[in-house]
């Protein structure tokens, strides 16, 4: 120690009790951390081992197939048309307002409400509150449940909404969870919940005005799932329209054009069905209609290649046999030219729907 060190030590003096206490506390903390280090490593090791076991206990196809099936069934990642501001429906269709409905924690649905064309002048400059109050104006209401892919601004959906609006209907175009700008992840149970919540929200504001569930393609499965739950609650839907329905998703998926080419691949069919079961994707229209009492109208195009006409006919047969009041079930087949998405172009669509519903609601 040199002279400067000695002088510094003399100036500082010996450490006091407080300094001794701080040093002791510091060494005690170090000791505890060193003692817990092996335990922390052991816990981390067990977690890593559990994750490895979870991954290796399943085959690669079990990791890949369920997410792949979800993509193929819902196709919600394809959010066309692109560059559309869903908050501004007036840029796509007149007398329409956008709003959001919270159906459960973490799930907010985007919805477009289009009022009947006869109220176009009244709707100019009005806010959401006016649109909501208009639901009880006596004009019938349709909750539109679309098919897979795209969102509520898809061109063929807008064409249908315009036809229905011109025919005197309110239309609520719903994007399920995970579609469009709606939050959440699509599942069969989730989509069913979405439809039920929107229907109940609408009924609570419609007074005595009837509300119809209209499902197209995938939406037919959502509609009958929801209708069955409403039936079990003792408040059946006022009416149901199924456009291009299938019997159940298992049958419809196997015959889906995109998947037909893989049907002869060894093991594909079994793996595919296992994935559907794992993700609980059924949408059993053929079972649901057996429990319904609501007026049921089935619409199908003769040249529909996505969901062949035979499925619609089979579903009608099941429903007609199950319904006590046979007059409550009807099927209308449209001539070639409209395929899967364009029944809205048929000049007889609107009159067909209005005639059926007016008779049922009279």
PDB file of C-alpha atoms in Angstrom, residues 31-251:
ATOM      1  CA  UNK A  31     -25.842 -17.443  -1.904  1.00  0.00           C
ATOM      2  CA  UNK A  32     -29.613 -17.897  -2.353  1.00  0.00           C
ATOM      3  CA  UNK A  33     -29.384 -17.371  -6.124  1.00  0.00           C
ATOM      4  CA  UNK A  34     -26.534 -19.853  -6.425  1.00  0.00           C
ATOM      5  CA  UNK A  35     -28.488 -22.407  -4.406  1.00  0.00           C
ATOM      6  CA  UNK A  36     -31.648 -21.939  -6.580  1.00  0.00           C
ATOM      7  CA  UNK A  37     -29.750 -22.086  -9.878  1.00  0.00           C
ATOM      8  CA  UNK A  38     -29.744 -25.905 -10.143  1.00  0.00           C
ATOM      9  CA  UNK A  39     -33.477 -25.954  -9.366  1.00  0.00           C
ATOM     10  CA  UNK A  40     -34.203 -23.316 -12.067  1.00  0.00           C
ATOM     11  CA  UNK A  41     -32.197 -25.304 -14.592  1.00  0.00           C
ATOM     12  CA  UNK A  42     -34.056 -28.443 -13.618  1.00  0.00           C
ATOM     13  CA  UNK A  43     -37.471 -26.743 -14.046  1.00  0.00           C
ATOM     14  CA  UNK A  44     -36.479 -25.317 -17.431  1.00  0.00           C
ATOM     15  CA  UNK A  45     -35.192 -28.725 -18.475  1.00  0.00           C
ATOM     16  CA  UNK A  46     -38.468 -30.395 -17.529  1.00  0.00           C
ATOM     17  CA  UNK A  47     -40.444 -27.814 -19.538  1.00  0.00           C
ATOM     18  CA  UNK A  48     -38.258 -28.318 -22.596  1.00  0.00           C
ATOM     19  CA  UNK A  49     -38.568 -32.093 -22.248  1.00  0.00           C
ATOM     20  CA  UNK A  50     -42.365 -31.831 -21.978  1.00  0.00           C
ATOM     21  CA  UNK A  51     -42.529 -29.727 -25.161  1.00  0.00           C
ATOM     22  CA  UNK A  52     -40.318 -32.215 -26.980  1.00  0.00           C
ATOM     23  CA  UNK A  53     -42.473 -35.121 -25.812  1.00  0.00           C
ATOM     24  CA  UNK A  54     -45.612 -33.288 -26.919  1.00  0.00           C
ATOM     25  CA  UNK A  55     -44.155 -32.681 -30.361  1.00  0.00           C
ATOM     26  CA  UNK A  56     -42.575 -36.092 -30.917  1.00  0.00           C
ATOM     27  CA  UNK A  57     -45.623 -37.969 -29.599  1.00  0.00           C
ATOM     28  CA  UNK A  58     -47.501 -36.811 -32.715  1.00  0.00           C
ATOM     29  CA  UNK A  59     -46.659 -37.544 -36.289  1.00  0.00           C
ATOM     30  CA  UNK A  60     -45.752 -34.746 -38.656  1.00  0.00           C
ATOM     31  CA  UNK A  61     -49.123 -35.051 -40.373  1.00  0.00           C
ATOM     32  CA  UNK A  62     -50.860 -34.511 -37.019  1.00  0.00           C
ATOM     33  CA  UNK A  63     -48.999 -31.223 -36.649  1.00  0.00           C
ATOM     34  CA  UNK A  64     -49.637 -30.105 -40.213  1.00  0.00           C
ATOM     35  CA  UNK A  65     -53.055 -31.454 -41.185  1.00  0.00           C
ATOM     36  CA  UNK A  66     -55.421 -29.772 -38.654  1.00  0.00           C
ATOM     37  CA  UNK A  67     -54.162 -26.227 -39.416  1.00  0.00           C
ATOM     38  CA  UNK A  68     -54.206 -27.060 -43.125  1.00  0.00           C
ATOM     39  CA  UNK A  69     -57.797 -28.305 -42.888  1.00  0.00           C
ATOM     40  CA  UNK A  70     -58.817 -25.113 -41.085  1.00  0.00           C
ATOM     41  CA  UNK A  71     -57.334 -23.104 -43.935  1.00  0.00           C
ATOM     42  CA  UNK A  72     -59.170 -25.149 -46.565  1.00  0.00           C
ATOM     43  CA  UNK A  73     -62.534 -25.115 -44.774  1.00  0.00           C
ATOM     44  CA  UNK A  74     -62.656 -21.455 -43.758  1.00  0.00           C
ATOM     45  CA  UNK A  75     -60.158 -19.899 -46.190  1.00  0.00           C
ATOM     46  CA  UNK A  76     -60.465 -16.754 -44.059  1.00  0.00           C
ATOM     47  CA  UNK A  77     -56.858 -15.759 -44.741  1.00  0.00           C
ATOM     48  CA  UNK A  78     -57.982 -14.790 -48.251  1.00  0.00           C
ATOM     49  CA  UNK A  79     -59.349 -11.362 -47.385  1.00  0.00           C
ATOM     50  CA  UNK A  80     -60.458 -10.259 -50.830  1.00  0.00           C
ATOM     51  CA  UNK A  81     -61.415  -7.838 -52.187  1.00  0.00           C
ATOM     52  CA  UNK A  82     -58.244  -6.118 -51.056  1.00  0.00           C
ATOM     53  CA  UNK A  83     -57.721  -2.443 -50.231  1.00  0.00           C
ATOM     54  CA  UNK A  84     -61.347  -2.061 -49.133  1.00  0.00           C
ATOM     55  CA  UNK A  85     -62.054   0.110 -46.102  1.00  0.00           C
ATOM     56  CA  UNK A  86     -64.658  -1.980 -44.307  1.00  0.00           C
ATOM     57  CA  UNK A  87     -65.403   0.962 -42.032  1.00  0.00           C
ATOM     58  CA  UNK A  88     -66.780   2.850 -45.040  1.00  0.00           C
ATOM     59  CA  UNK A  89     -69.447   0.636 -46.662  1.00  0.00           C
ATOM     60  CA  UNK A  90     -70.965   3.642 -48.429  1.00  0.00           C
ATOM     61  CA  UNK A  91     -68.081   3.414 -50.894  1.00  0.00           C
ATOM     62  CA  UNK A  92     -69.419   0.016 -51.993  1.00  0.00           C
ATOM     63  CA  UNK A  93     -73.153   0.038 -51.340  1.00  0.00           C
ATOM     64  CA  UNK A  94     -75.591   2.864 -50.496  1.00  0.00           C
ATOM     65  CA  UNK A  95     -77.730   3.332 -47.351  1.00  0.00           C
ATOM     66  CA  UNK A  96     -75.444   1.077 -45.342  1.00  0.00           C
ATOM     67  CA  UNK A  97     -73.668   1.588 -42.026  1.00  0.00           C
ATOM     68  CA  UNK A  98     -70.751  -0.312 -40.510  1.00  0.00           C
ATOM     69  CA  UNK A  99     -70.700  -1.304 -36.853  1.00  0.00           C
ATOM     70  CA  UNK A 100     -69.019  -3.775 -34.524  1.00  0.00           C
ATOM     71  CA  UNK A 101     -70.614  -6.210 -32.126  1.00  0.00           C
ATOM     72  CA  UNK A 102     -68.741  -7.777 -29.221  1.00  0.00           C
ATOM     73  CA  UNK A 103     -69.990 -11.357 -28.892  1.00  0.00           C
ATOM     74  CA  UNK A 104     -67.543 -12.553 -26.245  1.00  0.00           C
ATOM     75  CA  UNK A 105     -64.201 -11.440 -24.750  1.00  0.00           C
ATOM     76  CA  UNK A 106     -61.656 -10.975 -27.522  1.00  0.00           C
ATOM     77  CA  UNK A 107     -64.181 -11.374 -30.348  1.00  0.00           C
ATOM     78  CA  UNK A 108     -65.553  -8.325 -32.145  1.00  0.00           C
ATOM     79  CA  UNK A 109     -67.587  -8.839 -35.310  1.00  0.00           C
ATOM     80  CA  UNK A 110     -67.684  -6.411 -38.219  1.00  0.00           C
ATOM     81  CA  UNK A 111     -71.226  -6.002 -39.615  1.00  0.00           C
ATOM     82  CA  UNK A 112     -72.793  -3.973 -42.424  1.00  0.00           C
ATOM     83  CA  UNK A 113     -76.426  -2.989 -41.995  1.00  0.00           C
ATOM     84  CA  UNK A 114     -78.158  -2.152 -45.265  1.00  0.00           C
ATOM     85  CA  UNK A 115     -81.666  -0.743 -44.964  1.00  0.00           C
ATOM     86  CA  UNK A 116     -84.380  -1.327 -47.617  1.00  0.00           C
ATOM     87  CA  UNK A 117     -83.932   0.820 -50.721  1.00  0.00           C
ATOM     88  CA  UNK A 118     -87.292   2.418 -50.025  1.00  0.00           C
ATOM     89  CA  UNK A 119     -85.650   4.113 -47.029  1.00  0.00           C
ATOM     90  CA  UNK A 120     -82.617   5.391 -48.922  1.00  0.00           C
ATOM     91  CA  UNK A 121     -83.612   9.058 -48.622  1.00  0.00           C
ATOM     92  CA  UNK A 122     -84.378   8.686 -44.912  1.00  0.00           C
ATOM     93  CA  UNK A 123     -80.977   7.092 -44.319  1.00  0.00           C
ATOM     94  CA  UNK A 124     -78.896   9.905 -45.818  1.00  0.00           C
ATOM     95  CA  UNK A 125     -76.550  11.387 -43.244  1.00  0.00           C
ATOM     96  CA  UNK A 126     -77.867   9.198 -40.444  1.00  0.00           C
ATOM     97  CA  UNK A 127     -75.690   7.545 -37.811  1.00  0.00           C
ATOM     98  CA  UNK A 128     -75.657   4.028 -36.408  1.00  0.00           C
ATOM     99  CA  UNK A 129     -78.339   4.835 -33.812  1.00  0.00           C
ATOM    100  CA  UNK A 130     -80.818   5.699 -36.558  1.00  0.00           C
ATOM    101  CA  UNK A 131     -80.056   2.448 -38.400  1.00  0.00           C
ATOM    102  CA  UNK A 132     -80.482   0.443 -35.212  1.00  0.00           C
ATOM    103  CA  UNK A 133     -83.847   2.064 -34.491  1.00  0.00           C
ATOM    104  CA  UNK A 134     -84.917   1.368 -38.090  1.00  0.00           C
ATOM    105  CA  UNK A 135     -84.864  -2.377 -37.414  1.00  0.00           C
ATOM    106  CA  UNK A 136     -88.349  -2.154 -35.965  1.00  0.00           C
ATOM    107  CA  UNK A 137     -89.867  -0.301 -38.938  1.00  0.00           C
ATOM    108  CA  UNK A 138     -91.814  -3.367 -40.078  1.00  0.00           C
ATOM    109  CA  UNK A 139     -89.586  -4.306 -43.008  1.00  0.00           C
ATOM    110  CA  UNK A 140     -88.362  -7.917 -42.636  1.00  0.00           C
ATOM    111  CA  UNK A 141     -84.746  -8.503 -41.618  1.00  0.00           C
ATOM    112  CA  UNK A 142     -82.177 -10.941 -42.950  1.00  0.00           C
ATOM    113  CA  UNK A 143     -79.043 -11.938 -41.040  1.00  0.00           C
ATOM    114  CA  UNK A 144     -76.727 -12.950 -43.873  1.00  0.00           C
ATOM    115  CA  UNK A 145     -74.156 -15.663 -43.068  1.00  0.00           C
ATOM    116  CA  UNK A 146     -71.702 -15.918 -45.939  1.00  0.00           C
ATOM    117  CA  UNK A 147     -69.574 -18.793 -47.214  1.00  0.00           C
ATOM    118  CA  UNK A 148     -65.846 -19.397 -46.884  1.00  0.00           C
ATOM    119  CA  UNK A 149     -63.138 -16.951 -48.011  1.00  0.00           C
ATOM    120  CA  UNK A 150     -63.307 -13.199 -48.643  1.00  0.00           C
ATOM    121  CA  UNK A 151     -65.444 -10.891 -46.503  1.00  0.00           C
ATOM    122  CA  UNK A 152     -68.660  -8.868 -46.440  1.00  0.00           C
ATOM    123  CA  UNK A 153     -67.549  -6.632 -49.308  1.00  0.00           C
ATOM    124  CA  UNK A 154     -67.182  -9.510 -51.826  1.00  0.00           C
ATOM    125  CA  UNK A 155     -68.896  -8.583 -55.082  1.00  0.00           C
ATOM    126  CA  UNK A 156     -71.329 -11.517 -55.248  1.00  0.00           C
ATOM    127  CA  UNK A 157     -72.383 -10.842 -51.654  1.00  0.00           C
ATOM    128  CA  UNK A 158     -72.988  -7.179 -52.370  1.00  0.00           C
ATOM    129  CA  UNK A 159     -75.104  -8.130 -55.402  1.00  0.00           C
ATOM    130  CA  UNK A 160     -77.319 -10.316 -53.220  1.00  0.00           C
ATOM    131  CA  UNK A 161     -77.608  -7.620 -50.549  1.00  0.00           C
ATOM    132  CA  UNK A 162     -78.678  -5.089 -53.196  1.00  0.00           C
ATOM    133  CA  UNK A 163     -81.337  -7.465 -54.554  1.00  0.00           C
ATOM    134  CA  UNK A 164     -82.712  -8.061 -51.061  1.00  0.00           C
ATOM    135  CA  UNK A 165     -82.580  -4.369 -50.169  1.00  0.00           C
ATOM    136  CA  UNK A 166     -84.445  -3.492 -53.356  1.00  0.00           C
ATOM    137  CA  UNK A 167     -86.991  -6.110 -52.329  1.00  0.00           C
ATOM    138  CA  UNK A 168     -87.725  -4.395 -49.025  1.00  0.00           C
ATOM    139  CA  UNK A 169     -85.409  -6.256 -46.638  1.00  0.00           C
ATOM    140  CA  UNK A 170     -82.986  -5.021 -44.026  1.00  0.00           C
ATOM    141  CA  UNK A 171     -79.764  -7.012 -44.415  1.00  0.00           C
ATOM    142  CA  UNK A 172     -77.129  -7.510 -41.721  1.00  0.00           C
ATOM    143  CA  UNK A 173     -73.991  -8.824 -43.457  1.00  0.00           C
ATOM    144  CA  UNK A 174     -71.837 -10.516 -40.847  1.00  0.00           C
ATOM    145  CA  UNK A 175     -68.149 -11.306 -40.962  1.00  0.00           C
ATOM    146  CA  UNK A 176     -67.519 -14.193 -38.588  1.00  0.00           C
ATOM    147  CA  UNK A 177     -64.577 -14.170 -36.207  1.00  0.00           C
ATOM    148  CA  UNK A 178     -61.325 -14.212 -38.164  1.00  0.00           C
ATOM    149  CA  UNK A 179     -62.989 -12.971 -41.372  1.00  0.00           C
ATOM    150  CA  UNK A 180     -62.623  -9.457 -42.725  1.00  0.00           C
ATOM    151  CA  UNK A 181     -61.785  -7.132 -39.846  1.00  0.00           C
ATOM    152  CA  UNK A 182     -63.486  -9.301 -37.211  1.00  0.00           C
ATOM    153  CA  UNK A 183     -61.194 -10.479 -34.437  1.00  0.00           C
ATOM    154  CA  UNK A 184     -60.716 -14.032 -33.186  1.00  0.00           C
ATOM    155  CA  UNK A 185     -60.036 -17.395 -34.790  1.00  0.00           C
ATOM    156  CA  UNK A 186     -62.687 -19.337 -36.714  1.00  0.00           C
ATOM    157  CA  UNK A 187     -63.982 -22.618 -35.297  1.00  0.00           C
ATOM    158  CA  UNK A 188     -67.328 -24.303 -35.820  1.00  0.00           C
ATOM    159  CA  UNK A 189     -68.405 -23.530 -32.270  1.00  0.00           C
ATOM    160  CA  UNK A 190     -67.189 -19.954 -32.602  1.00  0.00           C
ATOM    161  CA  UNK A 191     -69.007 -19.263 -35.874  1.00  0.00           C
ATOM    162  CA  UNK A 192     -72.183 -20.735 -34.402  1.00  0.00           C
ATOM    163  CA  UNK A 193     -71.882 -18.453 -31.384  1.00  0.00           C
ATOM    164  CA  UNK A 194     -71.387 -15.466 -33.688  1.00  0.00           C
ATOM    165  CA  UNK A 195     -74.599 -16.215 -35.590  1.00  0.00           C
ATOM    166  CA  UNK A 196     -76.629 -16.739 -32.417  1.00  0.00           C
ATOM    167  CA  UNK A 197     -75.407 -13.501 -30.837  1.00  0.00           C
ATOM    168  CA  UNK A 198     -76.147 -11.454 -33.965  1.00  0.00           C
ATOM    169  CA  UNK A 199     -79.605 -13.003 -34.307  1.00  0.00           C
ATOM    170  CA  UNK A 200     -80.448 -12.382 -30.638  1.00  0.00           C
ATOM    171  CA  UNK A 201     -79.086  -8.825 -30.816  1.00  0.00           C
ATOM    172  CA  UNK A 202     -81.286  -8.181 -33.845  1.00  0.00           C
ATOM    173  CA  UNK A 203     -84.395  -9.760 -32.322  1.00  0.00           C
ATOM    174  CA  UNK A 204     -83.987  -7.594 -29.231  1.00  0.00           C
ATOM    175  CA  UNK A 205     -84.274  -4.485 -31.453  1.00  0.00           C
ATOM    176  CA  UNK A 206     -86.744  -5.604 -34.120  1.00  0.00           C
ATOM    177  CA  UNK A 207     -89.963  -5.517 -32.126  1.00  0.00           C
ATOM    178  CA  UNK A 208     -92.498  -7.677 -33.958  1.00  0.00           C
ATOM    179  CA  UNK A 209     -90.550  -7.511 -37.238  1.00  0.00           C
ATOM    180  CA  UNK A 210     -89.496 -11.035 -38.315  1.00  0.00           C
ATOM    181  CA  UNK A 211     -85.821 -11.961 -38.582  1.00  0.00           C
ATOM    182  CA  UNK A 212     -84.558 -14.605 -41.025  1.00  0.00           C
ATOM    183  CA  UNK A 213     -81.256 -16.489 -40.939  1.00  0.00           C
ATOM    184  CA  UNK A 214     -79.850 -16.731 -44.482  1.00  0.00           C
ATOM    185  CA  UNK A 215     -76.832 -18.997 -44.961  1.00  0.00           C
ATOM    186  CA  UNK A 216     -74.847 -19.517 -48.140  1.00  0.00           C
ATOM    187  CA  UNK A 217     -72.548 -22.538 -48.639  1.00  0.00           C
ATOM    188  CA  UNK A 218     -70.449 -22.754 -45.431  1.00  0.00           C
ATOM    189  CA  UNK A 219     -72.974 -20.329 -43.948  1.00  0.00           C
ATOM    190  CA  UNK A 220     -75.747 -22.940 -44.282  1.00  0.00           C
ATOM    191  CA  UNK A 221     -73.931 -25.031 -41.682  1.00  0.00           C
ATOM    192  CA  UNK A 222     -73.585 -21.988 -39.434  1.00  0.00           C
ATOM    193  CA  UNK A 223     -77.278 -21.166 -39.917  1.00  0.00           C
ATOM    194  CA  UNK A 224     -78.616 -24.623 -39.012  1.00  0.00           C
ATOM    195  CA  UNK A 225     -76.213 -24.925 -36.070  1.00  0.00           C
ATOM    196  CA  UNK A 226     -77.497 -21.598 -34.754  1.00  0.00           C
ATOM    197  CA  UNK A 227     -81.118 -22.456 -35.518  1.00  0.00           C
ATOM    198  CA  UNK A 228     -80.860 -25.714 -33.588  1.00  0.00           C
ATOM    199  CA  UNK A 229     -79.499 -23.905 -30.517  1.00  0.00           C
ATOM    200  CA  UNK A 230     -82.258 -21.292 -30.764  1.00  0.00           C
ATOM    201  CA  UNK A 231     -84.808 -24.112 -31.037  1.00  0.00           C
ATOM    202  CA  UNK A 232     -83.398 -25.708 -27.885  1.00  0.00           C
ATOM    203  CA  UNK A 233     -83.695 -22.347 -26.116  1.00  0.00           C
ATOM    204  CA  UNK A 234     -87.389 -22.260 -26.971  1.00  0.00           C
ATOM    205  CA  UNK A 235     -87.124 -19.300 -29.359  1.00  0.00           C
ATOM    206  CA  UNK A 236     -86.873 -20.756 -32.886  1.00  0.00           C
ATOM    207  CA  UNK A 237     -85.698 -18.560 -35.741  1.00  0.00           C
ATOM    208  CA  UNK A 238     -88.495 -16.768 -37.572  1.00  0.00           C
ATOM    209  CA  UNK A 239     -87.287 -18.363 -40.824  1.00  0.00           C
ATOM    210  CA  UNK A 240     -84.232 -19.985 -42.414  1.00  0.00           C
ATOM    211  CA  UNK A 241     -83.010 -19.729 -46.003  1.00  0.00           C
ATOM    212  CA  UNK A 242     -80.274 -22.135 -47.084  1.00  0.00           C
ATOM    213  CA  UNK A 243     -78.550 -21.219 -50.345  1.00  0.00           C
ATOM    214  CA  UNK A 244     -76.412 -23.994 -51.885  1.00  0.00           C
ATOM    215  CA  UNK A 245     -76.433 -26.207 -48.768  1.00  0.00           C
ATOM    216  CA  UNK A 246     -74.528 -29.443 -48.167  1.00  0.00           C
ATOM    217  CA  UNK A 247     -75.512 -32.395 -45.985  1.00  0.00           C
ATOM    218  CA  UNK A 248     -72.498 -32.191 -43.686  1.00  0.00           C
ATOM    219  CA  UNK A 249     -68.962 -30.887 -43.959  1.00  0.00           C
ATOM    220  CA  UNK A 250     -67.390 -34.347 -44.052  1.00  0.00           C
ATOM    221  CA  UNK A 251     -69.224 -35.258 -47.244  1.00  0.00           C
TER     222      UNK A 251
END
